[in-house]
């Protein structure tokens, strides 16, 4: 036997040990091999048999190894030690490298929220006390990567260890010794090169949009009525309209003159006839024969009078129609003249914006500044949503869940920290009552606004020599929030200067000090609306050399006003900016510039009127003459009509009179006959019944 | 990989590995399969088995196999978990757990997690006993007949299987005839 038994089986085995080994051999064949390989001596000790083959020895050694492995009380001591070493190593690593690890975690966290580089240095963490110190922290501005959005000096904050053990970051309080905004960076603060290009192109676009003129004022000192008139000549319609009207009037007048002439004989005959009939003295007619003759004379003349009346009525109707047509032409001509006058005067009219010059100028500046507010509000909203992530949702009361695959959560009443919560950060430099004071206060900044049930709040004060900036802002990203961002902003004695759009009023540069106050809100739909109030003082102008009276008047008005107040109501969304501005300056400008402009305009209008009159004059005079001629025709026509009517009436009257006279004469004749007959009968004693 | 696991299982069954370790591997494997992964409870149980005398290979095979069918048991695990979580006398305990740090990360308030945990706990002892019985049955009754079966021999003669077996160092005891 070249191979030897090793380990557990290399030594003689006592009875107890032998039984223990036998108990731990679980394969029957192996147990039998083990039993067959050992013999029990007289002293009760088991020793290996001498004739064991090499193969048997190998098998026994493997059995021995397996038995050794099966020893113990159910705990894998080796793995336990290994795990202890690993955990210990991790703990040591964490302790040794906790500061750089925390620095990296803070850096990545800030970068994910602000989408720009964050620089964190001098991080010192005390896990047991839950205290973190950062000697310097700077977050770049995503929109301007060469600027820092905020830069902090020494920052100390206390973390809630309870929340930290639940994997949540809750900052109980935060203290900061120095805070600065919009500081310059030495390195690019964007997170990627593509964004760098985008930011550059955005800047260029902004540059190209600035400086465009927004108000176009005519140069009133250079009004040339003759030039305006000659330029507008081709567009004037009244001369042509009056010329056409005159042609029509001539044609109409001639036509009626001819018609009246042709009817003249009939009227003259009728007049003679009427005169003859008028002379018949009905009361002088004594006999029936004379009456009958007069009656026949009237009857024979009557149809001619009736015909004349019909013709006169016809003529009157025709004339009325022609008169209506002539009136229409007259109206058209008059309207054309008015339109031409209006067109000419419009060339020298004051544009509606003149009275709103201050508003228009302020609009240029405010569009930029309020646009920046809007951008900041959107940016704040974006940061808040980035902080919120997808974890925070409206908390609902736990409800019994139906049986379904995948299961559901059962909620227990407990305090559930949000992933991130900054309860309070307060920085103040200087005494609150002193003229130089800076203070920043951030509260309830959280990844889960439903936890705090309140908006995130920012209060910022920066006062130098008693004046400066004050901001109070609320940021509410809960789905049912009425306003996502609400801001109260005021800036005292804010010095500014601007040039955009001023060249239109003859000013190169305007500078002033302003007290600015605004309250605005950003709705969940992304519409920003608010009211801005500005009080300007110490206005200074850099003026252009100009002869323009209006520009001069505007500039002088600006300088003469000691204080200018301005109120702007604005509404800004992603696709439009609406700003309505009212200013005390507008009234002053309206007063001063308005009078000047009105005088200039009145003078120009007078000149233009003269030119227009000169242009339309001949046709207009002719038209007036024709109108007079036409009006005389109108008199003739109506006279004829009246005559015809009176003739007919007179004949009818005469006819009735004669008829009455005949009746009277008849009655008289009858009465005479009766009296004669009575006499004769009374003489002959003849009685006639009824007499 | 699966083949390697199967061969590894045969090796264990044919070796003098403590049957209790194999039976415990069966019980823990099924327990882990019943609990949805991705929570601290599952990881805790999983790492616990590393510190106990549990045959890891067997546990992995059982876990892998039962993990495939565990989702089919959600219909049972969900109500079981829900009943447990809403069981009145346990409410103070669960409320206390929810208020503690770390413990909520176990996902205990998830019905399928709790259902899987409770089911595994209830089944642990029966599965342990079943495992012991099966190992003993295999070693005493089935091992010899399987080793002598034509199917087994043909399987073990597959070149890939041979190479795996040799790589695993199972030469003399598992397939004595090959060595």
mmCIF file of C-alpha atoms in Angstrom, chain A residues 24-30 33 59 62-63 66-77 79-81 83-84 87 161-162 165-167 399-415, chain B residues 13-19 21 49-54 56 71-72 74-76 78-79 81-82 85-86 90-91 94-95 98-102 104-105 108-112 139-140 143 147 169 171-173 176:
data_model
loop_
_atom_site.group_PDB
_atom_site.id
_atom_site.type_symbol
_atom_site.label_atom_id
_atom_site.label_comp_id
_atom_site.label_asym_id
_atom_site.label_seq_id
_atom_site.Cartn_x
_atom_site.Cartn_y
_atom_site.Cartn_z
ATOM 1 C CA UNK A 24 -21.794 11.021 9.296
ATOM 2 C CA UNK A 25 -21.326 8.643 6.358
ATOM 3 C CA UNK A 26 -24.644 8.834 4.538
ATOM 4 C CA UNK A 27 -23.997 6.617 1.500
ATOM 5 C CA UNK A 28 -24.548 2.936 2.318
ATOM 6 C CA UNK A 29 -21.784 1.751 0.046
ATOM 7 C CA UNK A 30 -19.320 4.101 1.702
ATOM 8 C CA UNK A 33 -16.469 0.250 2.796
ATOM 9 C CA UNK A 59 -11.929 6.308 -1.201
ATOM 10 C CA UNK A 62 -12.506 11.158 0.438
ATOM 11 C CA UNK A 63 -14.952 9.758 2.974
ATOM 12 C CA UNK A 66 -16.683 14.525 3.584
ATOM 13 C CA UNK A 67 -17.127 13.576 7.266
ATOM 14 C CA UNK A 68 -14.922 16.487 8.282
ATOM 15 C CA UNK A 69 -16.987 18.856 6.158
ATOM 16 C CA UNK A 70 -20.201 17.585 7.704
ATOM 17 C CA UNK A 71 -19.006 18.493 11.214
ATOM 18 C CA UNK A 72 -20.435 21.555 13.003
ATOM 19 C CA UNK A 73 -23.741 22.922 14.220
ATOM 20 C CA UNK A 74 -25.424 24.290 11.112
ATOM 21 C CA UNK A 75 -23.434 27.517 10.868
ATOM 22 C CA UNK A 76 -20.964 28.069 8.064
ATOM 23 C CA UNK A 77 -18.213 29.684 10.067
ATOM 24 C CA UNK A 79 -18.650 32.302 5.181
ATOM 25 C CA UNK A 80 -19.515 34.116 8.365
ATOM 26 C CA UNK A 81 -15.920 35.234 8.815
ATOM 27 C CA UNK A 83 -18.839 38.237 5.360
ATOM 28 C CA UNK A 84 -17.525 39.891 8.494
ATOM 29 C CA UNK A 87 -18.610 44.216 5.815
ATOM 30 C CA UNK A 161 -30.058 60.377 11.039
ATOM 31 C CA UNK A 162 -33.422 58.733 11.459
ATOM 32 C CA UNK A 165 -31.281 55.219 7.973
ATOM 33 C CA UNK A 166 -34.422 55.002 5.825
ATOM 34 C CA UNK A 167 -32.446 56.066 2.773
ATOM 35 C CA UNK A 399 -57.955 50.871 0.445
ATOM 36 C CA UNK A 400 -58.584 47.132 0.567
ATOM 37 C CA UNK A 401 -57.214 45.742 -2.652
ATOM 38 C CA UNK A 402 -58.886 43.093 -4.776
ATOM 39 C CA UNK A 403 -57.063 39.801 -5.282
ATOM 40 C CA UNK A 404 -54.814 40.158 -8.275
ATOM 41 C CA UNK A 405 -51.452 39.072 -9.528
ATOM 42 C CA UNK A 406 -48.474 41.025 -8.383
ATOM 43 C CA UNK A 407 -49.993 42.002 -5.064
ATOM 44 C CA UNK A 408 -50.357 45.433 -3.596
ATOM 45 C CA UNK A 409 -49.158 47.502 -0.695
ATOM 46 C CA UNK A 410 -50.898 47.731 2.631
ATOM 47 C CA UNK A 411 -50.200 51.077 4.269
ATOM 48 C CA UNK A 412 -49.674 51.544 7.961
ATOM 49 C CA UNK A 413 -49.972 54.896 9.676
ATOM 50 C CA UNK A 414 -46.413 56.066 9.917
ATOM 51 C CA UNK A 415 -44.095 58.908 9.182
ATOM 52 C CA UNK B 13 -26.810 13.415 -4.006
ATOM 53 C CA UNK B 14 -24.195 10.782 -4.670
ATOM 54 C CA UNK B 15 -21.724 12.169 -2.179
ATOM 55 C CA UNK B 16 -21.670 12.073 1.582
ATOM 56 C CA UNK B 17 -23.089 15.583 1.775
ATOM 57 C CA UNK B 18 -25.213 15.938 4.885
ATOM 58 C CA UNK B 19 -28.847 15.303 3.827
ATOM 59 C CA UNK B 21 -27.908 20.603 4.187
ATOM 60 C CA UNK B 49 -28.218 30.968 3.822
ATOM 61 C CA UNK B 50 -24.563 31.815 3.190
ATOM 62 C CA UNK B 51 -23.896 31.716 6.894
ATOM 63 C CA UNK B 52 -25.805 28.496 7.481
ATOM 64 C CA UNK B 53 -24.863 24.988 6.483
ATOM 65 C CA UNK B 54 -27.030 24.956 3.419
ATOM 66 C CA UNK B 56 -25.612 26.574 -2.041
ATOM 67 C CA UNK B 71 -45.575 34.106 -10.233
ATOM 68 C CA UNK B 72 -48.307 31.557 -10.896
ATOM 69 C CA UNK B 74 -49.461 35.123 -6.770
ATOM 70 C CA UNK B 75 -53.156 34.364 -6.685
ATOM 71 C CA UNK B 76 -52.540 32.469 -3.436
ATOM 72 C CA UNK B 78 -51.533 37.884 -2.376
ATOM 73 C CA UNK B 79 -54.551 36.912 -0.231
ATOM 74 C CA UNK B 81 -50.140 38.245 2.571
ATOM 75 C CA UNK B 82 -53.169 40.498 2.713
ATOM 76 C CA UNK B 85 -50.999 42.207 7.015
ATOM 77 C CA UNK B 86 -54.586 42.991 7.973
ATOM 78 C CA UNK B 90 -50.437 41.928 14.265
ATOM 79 C CA UNK B 91 -51.368 45.503 13.341
ATOM 80 C CA UNK B 94 -46.558 46.001 11.534
ATOM 81 C CA UNK B 95 -47.176 49.639 12.387
ATOM 82 C CA UNK B 98 -43.269 50.584 9.302
ATOM 83 C CA UNK B 99 -42.085 53.310 11.659
ATOM 84 C CA UNK B 100 -38.593 51.856 12.037
ATOM 85 C CA UNK B 101 -35.677 52.772 9.849
ATOM 86 C CA UNK B 102 -34.518 50.131 7.353
ATOM 87 C CA UNK B 104 -39.740 49.262 5.520
ATOM 88 C CA UNK B 105 -37.098 48.454 2.940
ATOM 89 C CA UNK B 108 -43.031 43.577 4.287
ATOM 90 C CA UNK B 109 -46.180 45.600 3.567
ATOM 91 C CA UNK B 110 -46.291 44.230 0.021
ATOM 92 C CA UNK B 111 -48.891 41.464 0.023
ATOM 93 C CA UNK B 112 -46.973 39.069 -2.210
ATOM 94 C CA UNK B 139 -29.276 7.326 -1.876
ATOM 95 C CA UNK B 140 -30.691 4.060 -0.581
ATOM 96 C CA UNK B 143 -28.905 5.890 -6.886
ATOM 97 C CA UNK B 147 -26.371 4.668 -12.267
ATOM 98 C CA UNK B 169 -13.606 16.818 -10.729
ATOM 99 C CA UNK B 171 -14.464 11.287 -11.511
ATOM 100 C CA UNK B 172 -14.373 8.322 -9.269
ATOM 101 C CA UNK B 173 -17.420 8.617 -7.076
ATOM 102 C CA UNK B 176 -16.771 5.364 -11.202
#
